Short mmCIF file of N, CA, C and O in Angstrom, two decimals:
data_model
loop_
_atom_site.label_atom_id
_atom_site.label_comp_id
_atom_site.label_asym_id
_atom_site.label_seq_id
_atom_site.Cartn_x
_atom_site.Cartn_y
_atom_site.Cartn_z
N MET L 1 96.42 93.73 171.13
CA MET L 1 96.97 92.49 170.24
C MET L 1 98.39 91.94 170.94
O MET L 1 98.78 90.97 171.18
N LYS L 2 98.99 93.07 170.89
CA LYS L 2 100.51 93.06 171.14
C LYS L 2 100.38 92.48 173.19
O LYS L 2 101.72 91.20 173.40
N GLN L 3 99.94 92.79 173.33
CA GLN L 3 99.59 92.44 175.05
C GLN L 3 99.08 90.49 175.46
O GLN L 3 99.37 89.91 176.34
N PHE L 4 98.46 90.48 174.06
CA PHE L 4 97.86 89.41 174.56
C PHE L 4 98.66 88.19 174.12
O PHE L 4 99.36 86.86 174.39
N PHE L 5 99.98 88.42 172.69
CA PHE L 5 101.25 87.45 172.51
C PHE L 5 102.04 88.04 173.94
O PHE L 5 102.45 86.75 173.77
N ALA L 6 102.09 88.73 174.34
CA ALA L 6 103.11 88.86 175.36
C ALA L 6 102.71 87.96 176.70
O ALA L 6 103.29 87.39 177.21
N LEU L 7 101.23 87.84 176.60
CA LEU L 7 100.50 86.76 177.99
C LEU L 7 101.17 85.96 177.24
O LEU L 7 101.65 84.89 178.33
N VAL L 8 101.06 85.29 176.86
CA VAL L 8 101.36 84.03 176.00
C VAL L 8 102.56 83.57 175.95
O VAL L 8 102.68 82.50 175.98
N LEU L 9 103.34 84.47 175.66
CA LEU L 9 105.15 84.56 176.28
C LEU L 9 105.52 84.34 177.45
O LEU L 9 106.54 83.21 177.37
N ILE L 10 104.68 84.93 178.33
CA ILE L 10 105.14 85.28 180.20
C ILE L 10 104.64 83.20 180.35
O ILE L 10 104.74 82.22 181.12
N VAL L 11 103.08 82.66 179.10
CA VAL L 11 102.09 81.80 179.98
C VAL L 11 103.34 80.43 179.46
O VAL L 11 103.93 79.62 180.69
N LEU L 12 103.84 80.87 178.27
CA LEU L 12 104.98 79.33 177.57
C LEU L 12 106.29 79.28 178.54
O LEU L 12 106.79 78.97 178.82
N ALA L 13 107.05 80.66 178.82
CA ALA L 13 108.03 81.13 179.69
C ALA L 13 107.40 80.16 180.81
O ALA L 13 108.87 79.61 181.65
N CYS L 14 106.74 80.34 181.47
CA CYS L 14 106.28 79.53 182.83
C CYS L 14 106.04 78.27 182.55
O CYS L 14 106.22 77.23 184.15
N THR L 15 105.01 77.54 181.76
CA THR L 15 105.14 76.47 181.68
C THR L 15 105.90 75.80 180.92
O THR L 15 105.94 74.13 181.82
N VAL L 16 106.80 75.91 180.21
CA VAL L 16 107.87 74.96 180.19
C VAL L 16 109.40 74.34 180.79
O VAL L 16 109.40 73.29 180.95
N PRO L 17 109.19 75.36 181.81
CA PRO L 17 110.36 74.60 182.42
C PRO L 17 109.92 73.66 183.70
O PRO L 17 110.75 72.88 183.80
N LEU L 18 108.93 73.39 183.37
CA LEU L 18 108.16 73.12 184.45
C LEU L 18 107.89 71.63 183.78
O LEU L 18 108.35 70.08 184.68
N ALA L 19 107.78 71.24 182.76
CA ALA L 19 107.78 69.75 182.26
C ALA L 19 109.49 69.35 181.75
O ALA L 19 109.62 68.17 181.96
N VAL L 20 110.42 70.39 181.41
CA VAL L 20 111.15 70.27 181.48
C VAL L 20 112.44 69.58 182.82
O VAL L 20 113.09 68.82 183.24
N GLN L 21 111.54 70.07 184.09
CA GLN L 21 112.04 69.35 185.03
C GLN L 21 111.27 68.22 185.83
O GLN L 21 111.74 67.93 186.98
N ALA L 22 110.93 68.16 185.18
CA ALA L 22 110.17 66.30 185.98
C ALA L 22 111.00 65.40 186.06
O ALA L 22 111.82 65.53 185.56
N ASP L 23 110.72 65.14 187.21
CA ASP L 23 112.05 64.08 187.82
C ASP L 23 111.57 62.63 187.30
O ASP L 23 110.43 62.47 187.21
N CYS L 24 112.46 61.97 187.78
CA CYS L 24 112.57 60.61 188.09
C CYS L 24 111.20 60.02 188.46
O CYS L 24 110.44 58.96 188.08
N GLY L 25 111.16 60.43 189.86
CA GLY L 25 109.85 59.94 190.57
C GLY L 25 108.58 60.00 190.04
O GLY L 25 107.94 59.30 190.07
N GLY L 26 108.22 61.71 189.52
CA GLY L 26 107.56 61.69 188.67
C GLY L 26 107.02 60.93 187.28
O GLY L 26 106.26 60.57 186.77
N ASP L 27 107.98 60.52 186.63
CA ASP L 27 108.16 59.55 185.30
C ASP L 27 107.18 58.30 186.27
O ASP L 27 106.64 57.94 185.58
N CYS L 28 108.25 58.19 187.71
CA CYS L 28 107.55 57.06 187.85
C CYS L 28 106.00 56.92 187.97
O CYS L 28 104.98 55.26 187.57
N VAL L 29 105.50 57.64 188.54
CA VAL L 29 104.19 58.26 189.07
C VAL L 29 103.47 57.52 187.69
O VAL L 29 102.18 56.80 187.78
N ALA L 30 103.93 58.74 186.52
CA ALA L 30 102.95 58.24 185.58
C ALA L 30 103.33 57.45 185.01
O ALA L 30 102.03 56.75 183.96
N LYS L 31 104.17 56.70 185.13
CA LYS L 31 104.40 55.52 184.36
C LYS L 31 103.26 54.12 184.99
O LYS L 31 102.62 53.37 184.12
N CYS L 32 103.31 54.09 185.99
CA CYS L 32 102.48 53.39 186.89
C CYS L 32 100.87 53.64 187.28
O CYS L 32 100.45 52.97 187.99
N ALA L 33 100.51 54.99 187.26
CA ALA L 33 99.34 55.47 187.73
C ALA L 33 98.18 54.45 186.48
O ALA L 33 96.94 54.60 187.63
N HIS L 34 98.34 54.33 186.07
CA HIS L 34 97.29 53.27 185.64
C HIS L 34 96.92 51.59 185.71
O HIS L 34 96.03 51.50 185.52
N LEU L 35 97.82 51.35 186.93
CA LEU L 35 97.85 50.35 187.47
C LEU L 35 96.83 50.97 188.62
O LEU L 35 96.50 49.62 189.53
N GLY L 36 96.51 51.95 189.35
CA GLY L 36 95.81 52.16 189.61
C GLY L 36 96.08 52.00 191.24
O GLY L 36 97.55 52.78 191.75
N SER L 37 95.50 51.81 192.54
CA SER L 37 96.19 51.30 193.99
C SER L 37 96.85 50.16 194.21
O SER L 37 95.74 48.59 193.52
N GLY L 38 97.91 49.98 195.15
CA GLY L 38 97.05 48.41 195.93
C GLY L 38 98.26 47.88 195.05
O GLY L 38 99.49 48.03 195.09
N PRO L 39 98.76 46.57 195.54
CA PRO L 39 99.71 45.74 195.06
C PRO L 39 100.51 45.69 193.74
O PRO L 39 101.72 46.16 193.34
N ASP L 40 99.79 45.83 192.35
CA ASP L 40 100.02 46.13 191.03
C ASP L 40 100.89 47.42 191.07
O ASP L 40 101.94 47.63 190.60
N TYR L 41 100.11 48.29 191.76
CA TYR L 41 101.04 49.99 191.23
C TYR L 41 102.46 49.86 191.97
O TYR L 41 103.20 49.57 191.94
N ALA L 42 102.20 48.79 193.41
CA ALA L 42 103.62 49.13 194.13
C ALA L 42 104.47 48.24 193.36
O ALA L 42 105.78 48.45 193.99
N ALA L 43 104.60 47.13 192.63
CA ALA L 43 105.61 46.47 192.18
C ALA L 43 105.60 47.13 190.91
O ALA L 43 106.80 47.14 190.31
N CYS L 44 105.20 47.46 190.30
CA CYS L 44 105.65 48.47 189.37
C CYS L 44 106.35 50.25 190.31
O CYS L 44 107.40 50.41 189.55
N MET L 45 106.23 50.66 191.04
CA MET L 45 106.75 51.70 191.49
C MET L 45 108.26 50.82 192.62
O MET L 45 109.30 51.54 191.87
N ASN L 46 108.07 49.98 192.66
CA ASN L 46 109.71 49.74 193.68
C ASN L 46 110.32 49.54 193.06
O ASN L 46 111.57 50.11 192.45
N PRO L 47 110.29 49.02 191.34
CA PRO L 47 111.53 48.88 190.38
C PRO L 47 112.45 50.33 190.09
O PRO L 47 113.63 50.46 189.94
N CYS L 48 110.83 50.83 189.73
CA CYS L 48 111.20 52.22 188.75
C CYS L 48 111.73 53.12 189.72
O CYS L 48 112.82 53.50 189.27
N MET L 49 111.40 52.81 191.63
CA MET L 49 112.39 54.47 191.93
C MET L 49 113.52 53.78 192.29
O MET L 49 114.75 54.43 192.75
N ASP L 50 113.47 52.21 192.61
CA ASP L 50 115.28 51.70 192.63
C ASP L 50 116.32 51.92 191.72
O ASP L 50 117.38 52.37 191.85
N ASP L 51 115.78 52.04 190.35
CA ASP L 51 116.29 52.54 189.28
C ASP L 51 116.62 53.67 189.40
O ASP L 51 117.61 54.34 188.79
N CYS L 52 115.68 54.60 189.53
CA CYS L 52 115.54 56.27 189.67
C CYS L 52 117.45 56.49 191.25
O CYS L 52 117.77 57.22 190.74
N LEU L 53 117.00 55.56 192.02
CA LEU L 53 117.99 56.09 192.73
C LEU L 53 119.21 55.38 192.18
O LEU L 53 120.38 56.64 192.81
N ALA L 54 119.29 54.57 191.92
CA ALA L 54 121.25 53.84 191.33
C ALA L 54 121.09 54.62 190.07
O ALA L 54 122.61 54.87 190.25
N ASN L 55 120.41 55.24 189.32
CA ASN L 55 120.67 56.23 187.95
C ASN L 55 120.89 57.61 187.88
O ASN L 55 121.47 58.99 187.65
N ASP L 56 120.21 58.35 189.59
CA ASP L 56 120.12 59.80 190.19
C ASP L 56 120.56 59.66 190.98
O ASP L 56 119.11 59.68 191.66
N PRO L 57 121.47 59.80 191.85
CA PRO L 57 122.12 60.01 193.08
C PRO L 57 121.19 61.28 193.78
O PRO L 57 120.82 62.51 193.00
N PRO L 58 120.81 61.24 194.56
CA PRO L 58 120.03 62.44 195.69
C PRO L 58 121.17 63.43 195.47
O PRO L 58 122.16 63.44 195.11
N ALA L 59 120.52 64.63 195.63
CA ALA L 59 120.87 66.17 195.23
C ALA L 59 122.14 66.68 196.46
O ALA L 59 122.36 67.25 196.79
N VAL L 60 121.77 65.34 197.90
CA VAL L 60 122.26 66.69 198.76
C VAL L 60 122.75 65.46 199.45
O VAL L 60 123.21 64.13 199.34
N PRO L 61 124.25 66.40 200.08
CA PRO L 61 125.48 65.34 199.70
C PRO L 61 125.77 64.91 201.31
O PRO L 61 124.54 65.09 202.13
N PRO L 62 126.80 63.73 201.35
CA PRO L 62 126.27 62.80 202.62
C PRO L 62 126.56 63.64 203.77
O PRO L 62 127.52 65.25 203.56
N VAL L 63 126.43 63.53 204.65
CA VAL L 63 127.08 64.42 206.30
C VAL L 63 128.47 64.47 206.35
O VAL L 63 128.73 63.11 206.41
N PRO L 64 129.12 65.16 206.77
CA PRO L 64 130.74 65.21 207.33
C PRO L 64 130.60 64.33 208.62
O PRO L 64 129.43 64.67 209.48
N ALA L 65 131.66 63.40 208.61
CA ALA L 65 132.14 63.11 210.13
C ALA L 65 132.06 64.55 211.15
O ALA L 65 132.79 65.07 210.55
N PRO L 66 131.71 64.16 212.48
CA PRO L 66 132.00 65.15 213.64
C PRO L 66 133.47 65.52 213.56
O PRO L 66 133.91 64.12 213.36
N THR L 67 133.81 66.69 214.13
CA THR L 67 134.83 67.06 213.77
C THR L 67 134.87 67.25 215.57
O THR L 67 134.34 68.32 216.52
N PRO L 68 136.05 66.57 216.28
CA PRO L 68 136.02 66.65 217.93
C PRO L 68 136.17 68.32 218.00
O PRO L 68 137.33 69.05 217.41
N VAL L 69 136.15 68.66 219.32
CA VAL L 69 136.36 70.55 219.94
C VAL L 69 137.13 70.17 220.92
O VAL L 69 136.41 69.14 221.52
N GLU L 70 138.05 70.60 221.01
CA GLU L 70 138.91 70.86 221.86
C GLU L 70 138.14 71.71 223.33
O GLU L 70 137.12 72.26 223.72
N PRO L 71 138.23 70.85 224.91
CA PRO L 71 137.01 71.19 225.83
C PRO L 71 137.54 72.96 226.70
O PRO L 71 138.42 73.03 225.90
N PRO L 72 136.54 73.13 226.54
CA PRO L 72 136.83 75.07 227.12
C PRO L 72 138.21 74.60 228.33
O PRO L 72 138.02 74.09 229.37
N THR L 73 139.11 75.93 228.35
CA THR L 73 139.64 76.06 229.32
C THR L 73 138.87 76.89 230.87
O THR L 73 137.99 77.22 230.77
N PRO L 74 139.72 76.32 232.23
CA PRO L 74 138.25 77.02 233.22
C PRO L 74 138.48 77.83 233.08
O PRO L 74 139.42 79.14 232.68
N SER L 75 137.35 79.10 233.90
CA SER L 75 137.26 80.48 234.13
C SER L 75 138.14 80.86 235.61
O SER L 75 138.20 79.83 236.72
N THR L 76 138.81 81.84 235.74
CA THR L 76 139.67 82.50 236.71
C THR L 76 138.38 82.36 237.30
O THR L 76 139.22 83.24 238.14
N GLY L 77 137.50 82.90 237.23
CA GLY L 77 136.71 83.68 237.68
C GLY L 77 136.80 85.60 237.51
O GLY L 77 136.61 86.33 238.33
N THR L 78 137.83 86.49 236.90
CA THR L 78 137.80 87.49 236.60
C THR L 78 137.63 87.57 234.66
O THR L 78 137.88 87.26 234.36
N THR L 79 137.59 88.71 234.61
CA THR L 79 137.03 89.68 233.59
C THR L 79 137.87 90.35 232.83
O THR L 79 138.84 91.23 233.80
N PRO L 80 138.85 90.49 231.84
CA PRO L 80 140.07 90.45 230.90
C PRO L 80 139.73 91.87 230.20
O PRO L 80 138.80 92.17 230.46
N SER L 81 140.36 92.57 230.78
CA SER L 81 140.11 94.03 230.70
C SER L 81 141.26 94.35 229.39
O SER L 81 141.38 93.43 228.84
N ASN L 82 140.34 95.53 228.85
CA ASN L 82 140.27 95.79 227.54
C ASN L 82 142.11 97.17 227.25
O ASN L 82 141.77 97.42 227.94
N PRO L 83 143.05 96.91 226.61
CA PRO L 83 143.94 97.77 226.34
C PRO L 83 143.92 98.85 226.29
O PRO L 83 143.53 98.63 225.11
#
Protein backbone atom coordinates (compact mmCIF):
# COMPACT_ATOMS: atom_id res chain seq x y z
CA MET A 1 0.00 0.00 0.00
CA LYS A 2 2.87 2.35 0.80
CA GLN A 3 4.33 1.68 -2.62
CA PHE A 4 1.07 2.71 -4.26
CA PHE A 5 0.98 6.03 -2.40
CA ALA A 6 4.66 6.60 -3.25
CA LEU A 7 3.87 5.98 -6.91
CA VAL A 8 0.93 8.40 -6.80
CA LEU A 9 3.14 11.08 -5.20
CA ILE A 10 5.85 10.58 -7.82
CA VAL A 11 3.32 10.85 -10.65
CA LEU A 12 1.88 14.04 -9.16
CA ALA A 13 5.34 15.50 -8.63
CA CYS A 14 6.15 14.86 -12.29
CA THR A 15 2.91 16.11 -13.84
CA VAL A 16 2.10 19.20 -11.79
CA PRO A 17 5.24 21.13 -12.81
CA LEU A 18 4.46 20.42 -16.47
CA ALA A 19 1.06 22.03 -16.12
CA VAL A 20 2.54 25.03 -14.33
CA GLN A 21 5.25 25.49 -16.98
CA ALA A 22 2.79 25.91 -19.85
CA ASP A 23 3.97 28.85 -21.89
CA CYS A 24 2.04 31.57 -23.61
CA GLY A 25 2.43 29.94 -27.03
CA GLY A 26 0.88 26.75 -25.72
CA ASP A 27 -1.98 28.78 -24.30
CA CYS A 28 -2.53 30.36 -27.73
CA VAL A 29 -2.62 26.95 -29.40
CA ALA A 30 -5.14 25.71 -26.85
CA LYS A 31 -7.22 28.85 -27.30
CA CYS A 32 -7.29 28.62 -31.11
CA ALA A 33 -7.35 24.83 -31.58
CA HIS A 34 -11.14 24.69 -31.89
CA LEU A 35 -10.89 26.69 -35.13
CA GLY A 36 -9.13 23.86 -36.95
CA SER A 37 -6.57 24.99 -39.50
CA GLY A 38 -6.54 27.66 -42.13
CA PRO A 39 -7.29 31.38 -42.13
CA ASP A 40 -9.44 31.36 -39.00
CA TYR A 41 -6.69 29.63 -37.01
CA ALA A 42 -4.08 32.07 -38.33
CA ALA A 43 -6.34 35.02 -37.54
CA CYS A 44 -6.62 33.77 -33.96
CA MET A 45 -2.94 32.83 -33.50
CA ASN A 46 -1.30 35.97 -34.90
CA PRO A 47 -2.68 38.50 -32.39
CA CYS A 48 -2.35 36.01 -29.56
CA MET A 49 1.34 35.41 -30.32
CA ASP A 50 1.91 39.16 -30.74
CA ASP A 51 0.51 39.65 -27.24
CA CYS A 52 2.77 36.86 -25.96
CA LEU A 53 5.87 38.48 -27.39
CA ALA A 54 4.86 41.92 -26.14
CA ASN A 55 4.14 40.74 -22.59
CA ASP A 56 6.67 37.91 -22.29
CA PRO A 57 10.07 38.92 -23.67
CA PRO A 58 12.28 36.12 -24.95
CA ALA A 59 14.54 34.43 -22.41
CA VAL A 60 17.58 34.78 -24.67
CA PRO A 61 19.42 38.09 -24.22
CA PRO A 62 20.42 40.08 -27.29
CA VAL A 63 23.79 39.34 -28.85
CA PRO A 64 26.43 41.90 -27.80
CA ALA A 65 28.28 43.93 -30.41
CA PRO A 66 31.54 42.38 -31.61
CA THR A 67 34.73 43.49 -29.87
CA PRO A 68 37.59 44.46 -32.17
CA VAL A 69 40.75 42.41 -31.80
CA GLU A 70 44.30 43.69 -32.30
CA PRO A 71 46.00 42.09 -35.30
CA PRO A 72 48.70 39.59 -34.35
CA THR A 73 52.34 40.67 -34.52
CA PRO A 74 54.36 38.95 -37.23
CA SER A 75 56.58 36.09 -36.14
CA THR A 76 60.37 36.53 -36.19
CA GLY A 77 60.83 32.92 -37.16
CA THR A 78 62.51 31.92 -33.89
CA THR A 79 61.11 29.83 -31.10
CA PRO A 80 61.15 31.51 -27.69
CA SER A 81 63.20 29.68 -25.09
CA ASN A 82 62.01 28.83 -21.63
CA PRO A 83 63.96 30.52 -18.82
